[in-house]
Amino acid sequence: MAALIRCEDLWKIYRLGDVEVQALRGLNLSIASGEFVAIMGSSGSGKSTLMNILGCLDQPTRGRYWLNDVDAAGLRADQLADIRNRQIGFVFQNFNLIPRTSALENAQLPLFYRGVSLREQRALATAALCRVGLQGREGHYPTQLSGGQQQRVAIARALVTEPSLLLADEPTGNLDTESSREIMAILDQLNKEQGITIILVTHETDIAAYAEREIVIKDGRVLTDRHTRLAVPLSRPEV
Amino acid sequence: MPAFLLFTVLTAIRILSRNRLRAGLTMLGIVIGVGAVIAMVSIGEGAKAAVAKRVATMGTNVIMVLPGSMTTSGVRGGQGGAVTLTISDGMELKKRIPMLSEVGWGKRDTMQIINGNKNWSGLVNGISPSYLTIRDWSFSSGGAFTQQDVDTADRVALVGQTVVENLFDVGEEPVGAVIRIKNVPFRVIGVLSPKGQSSQGSDQDDIIFIPFSTAERKVFGTQFLGSVGALFASTERLEDLTPAAAQIRDVIRTRHRLQPDQEDDFTIRTQVDIGKVQESTSETLTVMLFAIASVSLLVGGIGIMNILLVSVTERTREIGVRMAVGAKRRHIVMQFLIEAVTLSVVGGCLGILVGILGARVTTAIAGWPTIISAETVMAAFVFSIAVGLFFGLYPANKASRLNPIDALRYE
Ligand SMILES: Nc1ncnc2c1ncn2[C@@H]1O[C@H](COP(=O)(O)OP(=O)(O)O)[C@@H](O)[C@H]1O
Ligand SMILES: [Mg+2]
């Protein structure tokens, strides 16, 4: 299988005055299309830094990153925006919904920037909300939704454009166990039924257990990388 | 793209209406600025139109020749010039200058006029019949006197509205009545249509016209026969006014045997000159308006810029989210520009309303004429858009230059 993601010797160095923080130190990574990968590691090990680079939200200080065999370093800001819009869905720990804006409009947002007609935006966003079990909540504002529901709106927003890659940085970090399970069930289904490549950052082993591959990062480098198909829990919750 | 625009405008309106007080305060500068400009332009245009109307009451393409030279201060010299212009000067002009369609003259003085038991101290003007044509006088009843009346020095009179009001009872017919001017009986043969104020502000309807010859011989008691108070001429075309004035000057200088080093002993005024004097006044007004407009719109614009910068900072994370899901720089620029323009246009429209209201109030209270033209309103509207665009550009650009991840992580 062709690699969807390929990283070679990625470095990310933050400079805060005189202090230099090396968040990534020559990280190498290759992920194939259709994989469900969990990234683990202690706090500050560089997981979010990596995810932001993979999501074309940030650029590495050094090293190369190919997405679909395209070198991200050679792209202009508008081209990166296009990639984020068409190929990538991003789910954040803190949901990052636009405040005082309905669930439907939040879910519409990527289509809005794609220049789709308003009617089609509505239809696709409604369908996406339905897929994450939020039918009937289209008009709700983020403050009128629970954390789990907000994260589901964020997932609907991420998948409304039918991306090939879904990046989720601790998507269940702010959620209770029950909501976490629901979110993971949705992600699992997206991977199994639609073949969307999912990369998930988590601290929790039972969340990581949904994935087929587990990468542990330490001090900005890959510490271990193993396939965990057999580690899948027997009692996988039904959707 | 139209869907994007529509949605962005709606979003902008929603965001602004969420913070009504803030939006309102931001718009205040624009509202006041545009309002002041609209009100003052309408007052200025009203005044200009009123002046133009008064200049037009002079007649059409009129040249006036007055005795006496013009001093440096622009005031005509006094007594000495009183006899420098004569009927023969006028006749010579008519003969020598074909460009002049009419030449007339007049001589006037304030006299006691009596009708029955009423009396009125009014301006009596002895004129040649052509004077009425040059000055565009028309009649509300009766008609003008003729050259024959002048030749035989008939005692006939034409009366203006103000004189009618002061000398006749309501409903009394002036035409046919006999009035006394300096105790000489005159038959009223015409009532003049009102003209209102002159460009200098005097009441043009406070007037009685009598034949020039009659005035000279029977009323004024002139020692120097043939001397006139002023000569009047007119041309067919407006373009001929200035060349005709130059020719008049030459003819009169020759007749008065003035040496090249001698100053004119008369003064020529054309309708164009008089209009120009008024125009320069309104030009001063325009410059002042422009200054006020610039300052207030600058203040309003800076207000908009300030509030947008605050908004960009407050909504940095939102900008980050928008970028994360695919917003390009131009989308972000558009979003904030549209917010700025929405602010300035709403402010501008409120300003237009305030200005119109101000103009109305001015007319109602001070009685000044005001004109609100569609052009002024359009200009104010377009200017509001321009202010929004101009002052929105910096904040919008600033927002669009944010790095997506920095914006997302902004606390
Ligand atoms: N914007 C930043 N500026 C400076 N240092 C940063 C920034 N983002 C992350 N870091 C540092 O880089 C390291 C890795 O951070 P991060 O990728 O967020 O870790 P993780 O997500 O694994 O907890 C940490 O030491 C963190 O303090
Ligand atoms: Mg992190």
XYZ file of C-alpha atoms and ligand atoms in Angstrom:
678
model
C 0.000 0.000 0.000
C 1.230 3.464 -0.848
C 2.116 5.558 2.168
C -0.439 8.292 2.828
C 1.937 9.943 5.266
C 5.689 9.913 5.207
C 7.927 11.865 7.601
C 11.676 11.952 7.348
C 13.876 13.389 10.046
C 11.287 15.876 11.324
C 12.557 18.538 13.675
C 10.535 21.190 15.414
C 12.376 23.677 17.508
C 10.603 26.402 19.469
C 12.605 29.385 20.573
C 11.398 31.207 23.630
C 13.889 33.975 24.138
C 17.184 32.268 24.889
C 15.580 28.928 25.631
C 15.313 26.427 22.819
C 12.720 23.680 23.046
C 13.216 20.732 20.723
C 9.693 19.374 20.440
C 10.553 16.976 17.622
C 14.032 15.572 17.153
C 14.439 13.770 13.882
C 11.194 11.866 13.863
C 10.556 9.303 11.114
C 7.114 7.951 10.361
C 5.160 6.283 7.594
C 1.421 5.620 7.686
C -0.526 3.859 4.978
C -3.949 4.755 3.734
C -6.738 3.201 5.751
C -4.749 2.677 8.948
C -6.083 3.450 12.423
C -3.107 4.630 14.438
C -2.902 5.625 18.085
C -0.079 7.902 19.147
C 0.837 7.748 22.794
C 3.473 9.258 24.962
C 3.934 11.328 28.068
C 2.905 14.953 28.216
C 5.336 17.197 26.384
C 6.774 14.403 24.275
C 5.791 16.191 21.035
C 2.535 14.471 20.036
C 0.550 17.644 19.367
C 3.495 19.187 17.576
C 3.573 16.192 15.258
C -0.198 16.232 14.704
C -0.151 19.918 13.800
C 2.518 19.287 11.200
C 0.645 16.267 9.833
C -2.487 18.424 9.666
C -0.667 21.129 7.674
C -1.409 23.612 10.453
C 2.278 24.050 11.180
C 5.568 23.534 9.402
C 8.565 21.574 10.682
C 11.788 23.429 11.394
C 13.687 20.766 9.485
C 12.913 17.529 7.692
C 10.348 16.538 5.096
C 6.701 15.647 5.250
C 4.886 14.088 2.299
C 1.130 13.815 2.284
C -0.075 11.726 -0.639
C 3.422 12.043 -2.074
C 3.192 15.827 -2.040
C 5.932 17.634 -0.152
C 4.115 19.974 2.224
C 7.146 22.215 2.538
C 6.813 23.293 -1.080
C 3.233 24.520 -0.772
C 1.961 28.050 -0.439
C -0.430 29.082 2.342
C -3.464 28.874 0.048
C -2.504 25.406 -1.162
C -2.123 24.237 2.426
C -5.557 25.695 3.166
C -6.915 23.688 0.258
C -5.352 20.497 1.596
C -6.763 21.123 5.063
C -10.113 21.763 3.456
C -10.258 18.751 1.115
C -8.053 15.991 2.507
C -7.844 16.452 6.246
C -10.332 16.510 9.067
C -9.041 17.751 12.428
C -10.598 17.002 15.807
C -9.234 18.887 18.800
C -9.244 18.119 22.482
C -11.101 21.318 23.256
C -13.568 20.904 20.338
C -12.808 24.346 18.878
C -16.339 25.060 17.745
C -17.149 28.614 16.745
C -19.069 30.124 19.663
C -22.618 31.397 19.299
C -22.947 29.578 16.029
C -25.324 26.661 15.547
C -24.196 23.040 15.277
C -25.305 23.040 11.644
C -23.314 26.154 10.761
C -20.264 24.785 12.536
C -20.548 21.577 10.564
C -21.051 23.588 7.347
C -17.901 25.628 7.817
C -15.433 23.641 5.630
C -17.975 23.493 2.784
C -18.500 27.219 3.124
C -14.847 27.798 2.285
C -15.033 25.317 -0.513
C -17.611 27.455 -2.294
C -20.391 24.869 -2.251
C -23.921 26.259 -2.682
C -25.726 27.088 0.556
C -28.349 24.441 -0.066
C -25.748 21.734 -0.583
C -23.862 22.921 2.510
C -27.037 22.493 4.541
C -27.788 19.063 3.136
C -24.279 17.665 3.618
C -23.879 19.164 7.099
C -27.254 17.814 8.173
C -26.239 14.362 6.930
C -22.905 14.595 8.757
C -24.626 15.571 12.014
C -26.974 12.665 11.510
C -24.025 10.311 11.098
C -22.678 11.307 14.504
C -26.136 10.902 16.051
C -27.022 14.585 16.368
C -30.193 14.686 14.283
C -32.550 17.255 15.764
C -29.712 19.268 17.331
C -28.854 21.262 14.196
C -30.004 24.551 15.672
C -28.254 24.131 19.029
C -25.418 26.418 19.996
C -22.225 24.899 21.485
C -23.210 26.127 24.961
C -26.471 24.189 24.678
C -24.630 20.926 24.007
C -22.761 18.549 26.315
C -19.027 17.999 25.852
C -19.626 14.733 24.044
C -22.167 16.354 21.757
C -19.817 19.242 21.032
C -17.086 16.796 20.093
C -19.540 15.021 17.823
C -20.297 18.329 16.095
C -16.538 18.725 15.668
C -16.334 15.247 14.134
C -19.254 16.053 11.833
C -17.352 19.176 10.769
C -14.240 17.090 10.157
C -15.953 14.478 8.039
C -18.441 16.668 6.149
C -15.883 17.070 3.373
C -15.217 13.320 3.208
C -11.519 13.641 4.023
C -9.056 10.821 3.491
C -7.290 11.588 6.766
C -8.779 12.286 10.171
C -6.466 13.644 12.841
C -7.734 13.585 16.409
C -5.569 15.112 19.129
C -6.857 13.722 22.431
C -10.470 13.864 21.225
C -11.707 12.256 24.453
C -9.379 14.147 26.771
C -12.162 16.396 28.062
C -14.912 13.793 28.046
C -16.347 11.294 30.528
C -16.057 7.568 29.923
C -19.480 7.182 28.336
C -19.004 10.050 25.896
C -15.502 8.839 25.148
C -16.877 5.470 24.178
C -19.429 7.019 21.864
C -16.794 9.143 20.173
C -14.471 6.182 19.724
C -17.287 4.102 18.307
C -17.901 6.783 15.674
C -14.222 7.001 14.766
C -13.941 3.234 14.611
C -16.931 3.045 12.289
C -15.513 5.766 10.014
C -12.288 3.779 9.737
C -13.894 0.388 9.223
C -16.765 1.347 6.958
C -15.352 4.272 5.016
C -11.699 3.437 5.115
C -10.754 6.852 6.466
C -7.228 6.902 7.815
C -7.330 7.899 11.463
C -4.491 9.108 13.609
C -5.433 9.510 17.213
C -3.459 10.946 20.110
C -4.398 9.642 23.518
C -3.085 9.023 27.004
C -5.502 6.258 27.767
C -4.714 2.691 26.849
C -8.350 1.661 26.496
C -8.825 4.430 23.936
C -5.630 3.451 22.160
C -6.960 -0.073 22.057
C -9.410 0.908 19.307
C -6.463 1.385 16.949
C -4.611 -1.263 14.994
C -1.254 0.309 15.451
C 0.267 2.050 18.437
C 3.160 4.486 18.176
C 4.809 5.715 21.357
C 6.684 8.999 21.167
C 9.318 10.047 23.623
C 11.355 13.268 23.510
C 10.304 14.022 19.975
C 11.192 10.642 18.515
C 9.362 7.391 17.891
C 10.101 5.088 20.806
C 8.021 2.068 19.827
C 5.803 1.323 16.861
C 3.753 -1.886 16.878
C 0.629 -3.416 15.425
C -1.921 -4.201 18.104
C -4.643 -5.963 16.180
C -4.624 -8.732 18.713
C -4.878 -6.318 21.571
C -8.362 -5.232 20.520
C -10.718 -5.799 23.436
C -13.135 -8.628 22.992
C -16.094 -6.619 24.225
C -16.020 -3.841 21.663
C -19.018 -1.590 22.285
C -21.705 -1.669 19.629
C -22.723 1.532 17.890
C -18.600 33.017 -4.244
C -22.000 34.793 -4.001
C -23.051 32.258 -1.359
C -19.858 33.048 0.502
C -20.484 36.797 0.280
C -24.089 36.555 1.365
C -23.205 34.349 4.285
C -20.310 36.542 5.316
C -22.532 39.620 5.275
C -25.137 37.830 7.376
C -22.448 36.648 9.766
C -21.056 40.165 10.020
C -24.488 41.559 10.811
C -25.025 38.863 13.422
C -21.676 39.463 15.070
C -22.212 43.224 15.118
C -25.744 42.960 16.447
C -24.439 40.800 19.279
C -22.408 43.760 20.462
C -24.903 46.507 19.756
C -23.588 49.069 22.179
C -20.037 48.626 20.965
C -21.070 48.708 17.310
C -23.210 51.757 17.995
C -20.405 53.658 19.698
C -18.039 52.701 16.903
C -20.437 53.976 14.297
C -21.030 57.238 16.132
C -18.092 58.955 14.460
C -19.338 58.035 11.010
C -22.926 58.926 11.901
C -21.934 62.366 13.144
C -19.504 62.934 10.297
C -21.867 61.945 7.512
C -24.780 63.646 9.262
C -22.885 66.928 9.590
C -21.772 66.814 5.987
C -25.250 66.033 4.646
C -26.815 68.773 6.742
C -24.218 71.361 5.802
C -24.131 70.465 2.129
C -27.892 70.750 1.997
C -27.724 74.152 3.692
C -24.945 75.218 1.333
C -26.789 74.028 -1.736
C -29.973 75.639 -0.524
C -28.156 78.948 -0.087
C -26.479 78.579 -3.463
C -29.749 77.850 -5.198
C -31.363 80.823 -3.497
C -28.518 83.078 -4.633
C -28.623 81.685 -8.153
C -32.333 82.373 -8.235
C -31.704 85.958 -7.145
C -28.977 86.436 -9.743
C -31.417 85.116 -12.313
C -33.931 87.814 -11.320
C -31.538 90.352 -12.824
C -32.664 89.157 -16.230
C -30.839 87.133 -18.843
C -27.249 87.959 -19.871
C -27.338 91.412 -18.344
C -24.522 93.981 -18.363
C -24.748 96.941 -16.027
C -22.767 100.161 -16.459
C -22.661 102.378 -13.404
C -21.246 105.891 -13.168
C -18.099 106.380 -11.107
C -14.903 104.373 -10.959
C -14.395 101.366 -8.800
C -11.978 102.008 -5.969
C -9.487 99.377 -4.919
C -11.792 98.300 -2.125
C -14.392 97.481 -4.724
C -16.710 100.338 -3.754
C -17.859 102.728 -6.404
C -16.713 106.297 -6.125
C -19.293 108.760 -4.902
C -20.841 111.962 -6.170
C -18.239 112.943 -8.710
C -19.240 110.172 -11.044
C -22.916 110.935 -10.867
C -23.147 112.641 -14.237
C -20.643 110.616 -16.227
C -23.194 108.430 -17.984
C -25.797 109.769 -20.338
C -28.522 108.608 -22.649
C -26.214 109.417 -25.567
C -23.690 106.928 -24.166
C -26.429 104.334 -24.224
C -27.514 105.161 -27.763
C -23.925 105.064 -28.920
C -23.543 101.577 -27.427
C -26.631 100.408 -29.268
C -25.289 101.825 -32.518
C -21.688 100.602 -32.201
C -22.053 97.170 -30.676
C -24.233 94.808 -32.734
C -23.705 92.058 -30.144
C -26.013 93.924 -27.776
C -29.614 92.918 -28.304
C -30.981 95.632 -26.045
C -29.694 98.778 -24.395
C -31.671 100.611 -21.738
C -31.206 103.039 -18.902
C -32.720 104.204 -15.713
C -32.466 106.778 -13.001
C -33.957 106.302 -9.620
C -34.711 108.058 -6.394
C -36.782 107.492 -3.286
C -39.967 109.545 -3.376
C -43.175 110.064 -1.495
C -46.085 108.309 -3.200
C -49.681 108.898 -2.272
C -52.882 107.035 -3.084
C -55.939 108.503 -1.424
C -55.087 108.637 2.273
C -52.233 106.139 2.046
C -48.679 107.096 1.450
C -45.466 105.172 0.954
C -41.877 106.174 0.549
C -40.742 104.050 -2.377
C -38.109 103.801 -5.043
C -39.160 105.516 -8.277
C -37.223 104.497 -11.353
C -37.427 106.422 -14.604
C -36.592 103.992 -17.355
C -36.419 103.395 -21.060
C -38.964 100.738 -22.173
C -36.129 98.373 -23.091
C -35.118 98.239 -19.430
C -38.113 96.032 -18.688
C -37.076 93.592 -21.421
C -33.457 93.466 -20.241
C -34.380 92.862 -16.626
C -37.093 90.337 -17.530
C -39.908 92.102 -15.746
C -43.341 90.697 -16.414
C -46.802 91.807 -15.395
C -49.397 90.318 -13.151
C -51.945 92.774 -14.568
C -51.908 95.592 -17.072
C -48.841 96.117 -19.259
C -45.752 98.199 -20.015
C -45.538 101.721 -21.341
C -44.313 102.313 -24.860
C -41.705 104.467 -26.566
C -44.546 106.824 -27.434
C -45.315 107.315 -23.757
C -41.671 108.187 -23.279
C -41.575 110.563 -26.242
C -44.555 112.499 -24.915
C -43.460 112.167 -21.284
C -46.775 110.650 -20.271
C -47.614 110.353 -16.605
C -48.033 106.600 -16.441
C -46.620 104.232 -13.819
C -45.902 100.544 -13.283
C -45.993 99.408 -9.683
C -44.270 96.557 -7.891
C -45.946 94.182 -5.454
C -44.579 95.797 -2.308
C -45.843 99.178 -3.432
C -49.255 97.675 -4.219
C -49.410 96.143 -0.761
C -48.612 99.435 0.933
C -50.584 101.785 -1.228
C -53.735 99.855 -2.058
C -56.411 98.105 -0.023
C -56.792 94.376 -0.409
C -58.987 93.752 -3.446
C -58.498 97.243 -4.787
C -57.472 97.209 -8.468
C -54.304 99.276 -8.993
C -54.498 99.347 -12.794
C -56.405 102.480 -13.756
C -55.923 104.119 -10.373
C -54.274 107.517 -10.136
C -51.455 107.926 -7.644
C -49.334 110.952 -6.829
C -45.584 110.930 -6.992
C -44.142 114.089 -5.485
C -47.644 115.488 -5.982
C -47.669 114.795 -9.718
C -50.599 112.544 -10.681
C -49.737 109.303 -12.470
C -52.062 106.716 -13.933
C -51.121 103.122 -13.005
C -51.124 101.038 -16.189
C -49.434 97.852 -14.955
C -48.670 95.781 -11.887
C -45.338 93.936 -11.975
C -44.950 90.245 -11.143
C -42.951 89.792 -7.945
C -39.201 89.088 -8.172
C -38.322 88.862 -4.506
C -34.916 89.751 -3.135
C -32.019 90.831 -5.297
C -28.619 89.147 -5.084
C -27.645 91.911 -2.674
C -30.678 91.192 -0.558
C -32.815 94.254 -1.290
C -36.526 94.040 -2.051
C -36.855 94.329 -5.824
C -40.644 94.625 -5.621
C -40.460 97.930 -3.784
C -40.383 99.793 -7.092
C -42.337 102.137 -9.344
C -41.377 102.504 -12.984
C -42.218 105.643 -14.919
C -41.004 106.790 -18.360
C -37.469 108.221 -18.214
C -38.463 111.494 -19.823
C -41.340 112.005 -17.422
C -39.067 111.348 -14.485
C -36.491 113.814 -15.707
C -38.856 116.633 -16.489
C -41.688 116.270 -14.001
C -40.431 114.423 -10.933
C -36.693 114.452 -10.295
C -35.994 118.005 -11.389
C -32.658 117.109 -12.909
C -30.315 119.940 -13.787
C -28.250 117.869 -16.166
C -30.668 116.496 -18.759
C -29.809 113.120 -20.194
C -27.735 111.880 -17.280
C -28.655 108.362 -16.208
C -28.228 106.396 -12.976
C -27.177 103.304 -14.838
C -27.032 101.841 -18.314
C -28.234 98.299 -18.949
C -27.562 96.042 -21.902
C -28.125 92.437 -22.762
C -26.791 89.941 -25.267
C -28.459 86.999 -26.980
C -25.848 84.521 -25.855
C -24.139 84.078 -22.516
C -20.724 83.693 -24.196
C -21.073 87.212 -25.640
C -21.399 88.761 -22.214
C -17.708 89.219 -21.471
C -16.614 90.361 -24.978
C -19.598 92.725 -25.091
C -18.557 94.173 -21.733
C -15.070 94.798 -23.146
C -16.491 96.556 -26.181
C -18.757 98.687 -23.994
C -15.716 99.769 -22.029
C -13.887 100.804 -25.202
C -16.830 102.752 -26.574
C -17.475 104.638 -23.360
C -13.778 105.372 -22.772
C -13.578 106.856 -26.265
C -16.706 108.902 -25.737
C -15.424 110.183 -22.424
C -12.054 110.955 -24.025
C -10.126 109.100 -21.392
C -6.353 108.923 -21.873
C -4.726 105.499 -21.620
C -3.290 106.390 -18.200
C -6.655 107.488 -16.879
C -8.901 105.149 -14.965
C -12.427 104.362 -16.088
C -14.964 106.862 -14.772
C -17.597 104.155 -14.852
C -17.953 100.584 -13.681
C -19.122 97.590 -15.669
C -20.732 94.587 -14.013
C -21.979 91.549 -15.848
C -24.332 88.946 -14.503
C -21.457 86.463 -14.735
C -19.308 88.647 -12.426
C -22.081 88.845 -9.886
C -22.617 85.103 -10.022
C -18.889 84.593 -9.519
C -18.820 86.635 -6.349
C -21.546 84.416 -4.943
C -19.772 81.294 -6.172
C -16.561 82.180 -4.378
C -18.528 82.459 -1.145
C -19.921 79.000 -1.650
C -16.452 77.749 -2.533
C -15.216 78.835 0.881
C -18.119 76.942 2.342
C -17.194 73.871 0.307
C -13.615 73.944 1.540
C -14.848 74.186 5.114
C -17.228 71.311 4.563
C -14.467 69.248 3.096
C -12.334 69.867 6.172
C -15.145 68.909 8.525
C -15.951 65.838 6.466
C -12.339 64.688 6.385
C -11.800 65.105 10.089
C -15.013 63.414 11.145
C -14.649 60.559 8.692
C -11.047 60.117 9.777
C -12.180 59.905 13.385
C -14.989 57.536 12.434
C -12.644 55.431 10.351
C -10.095 55.154 13.128
C -12.923 54.107 15.439
C -13.794 51.314 13.045
C -10.191 50.288 12.706
C -9.797 50.209 16.474
C -12.864 48.094 17.084
C -11.820 45.692 14.349
C -8.389 45.266 15.838
C -10.056 44.445 19.141
C -12.344 42.039 17.349
C -9.452 40.341 15.563
C -7.700 39.824 18.879
C -10.836 38.567 20.605
C -11.590 36.179 17.810
C -8.073 34.949 17.133
C -9.041 31.367 17.972
C -12.077 31.588 15.750
C -9.796 32.727 12.939
C -7.543 29.758 13.708
C -10.493 27.370 13.514
C -11.598 28.861 10.217
C -8.099 28.481 8.839
C -7.881 24.911 10.142
C -10.950 23.917 8.170
C -9.692 25.539 4.996
C -10.265 29.296 5.059
C -7.758 31.051 2.827
C -6.270 34.426 3.506
C -8.703 36.131 1.179
C -11.641 34.582 3.041
C -10.409 36.031 6.313
C -9.694 39.392 4.691
C -13.185 39.427 3.215
C -14.797 38.534 6.506
C -13.264 41.447 8.379
C -13.569 43.878 5.497
C -17.242 43.078 5.235
C -17.610 43.641 8.957
C -15.884 47.001 8.615
C -17.996 48.010 5.633
C -21.181 46.865 7.342
C -20.296 49.098 10.280
C -19.441 52.071 8.123
C -22.406 51.664 5.787
C -24.915 51.302 8.611
C -23.222 54.311 10.230
C -23.341 56.164 6.926
C -27.040 55.439 6.405
C -27.849 56.571 9.942
C -25.708 59.643 9.252
C -27.689 60.360 6.090
C -30.931 60.159 8.082
C -29.490 62.395 10.800
C -28.284 64.857 8.154
C -31.664 65.003 6.404
C -33.333 65.495 9.761
C -30.807 68.221 10.623
C -31.502 70.001 7.344
C -35.258 69.816 7.927
C -34.878 71.183 11.441
C -32.668 74.002 10.144
C -35.289 74.955 7.587
C -38.060 74.738 10.173
C -36.276 76.703 12.883
C -33.953 79.133 11.108
C -35.976 79.324 7.917
C -32.905 78.698 5.739
C -33.576 77.005 2.469
C -31.993 73.521 2.281
C -31.644 71.155 -0.637
C -30.903 67.447 -0.227
C -29.804 66.157 -3.582
C -29.606 62.510 -4.589
C -25.961 63.121 -5.527
C -25.087 64.211 -2.001
C -26.755 61.168 -0.493
C -25.074 58.859 -3.007
C -21.697 60.467 -2.393
C -22.110 60.046 1.366
C -23.065 56.412 0.868
C -20.126 55.664 -1.410
C -17.823 57.485 0.967
C -19.040 55.371 3.876
C -18.149 52.243 1.931
C -14.743 53.695 1.122
C -14.091 54.567 4.766
C -14.978 51.034 5.832
C -12.764 49.494 3.171
C -9.852 51.778 3.877
C -9.848 51.467 7.642
C -10.859 47.815 7.610
C -7.960 46.846 5.412
C -5.277 46.899 8.080
C -7.131 44.806 10.691
C -8.394 42.409 8.007
C -4.930 41.953 6.614
C -3.540 41.469 10.080
C -6.083 38.750 10.772
C -5.371 36.982 7.510
C -1.647 36.879 8.177
C -2.042 34.866 11.348
C -0.395 31.488 11.367
C -3.162 28.844 11.755
C -1.538 27.038 14.669
C -0.599 30.236 16.506
C -4.150 31.490 16.104
C -5.574 28.188 17.363
C -3.347 28.181 20.403
C -4.029 31.842 21.233
C -5.206 32.292 24.796
N 4.118 27.087 20.624
C 5.067 26.577 21.429
N 6.049 27.380 21.850
C 7.015 26.873 22.629
N 7.077 25.625 23.026
C 6.130 24.779 22.656
C 5.059 25.216 21.822
N 4.244 24.168 21.587
C 4.798 23.134 22.234
N 5.903 23.494 22.871
C 6.778 22.641 23.617
O 7.125 21.550 22.821
C 7.092 20.367 23.551
C 6.112 19.394 22.920
O 4.810 19.897 23.063
P 3.519 19.143 22.537
O 3.762 18.729 21.145
O 2.359 20.006 22.791
O 3.486 17.869 23.509
P 2.333 16.825 23.757
O 1.210 17.133 22.861
O 2.976 15.529 23.510
O 1.969 16.990 25.200
C 6.714 20.756 24.971
O 7.909 20.859 25.723
C 6.060 22.091 24.830
O 6.305 22.870 25.969
Mg -0.777 17.585 23.289
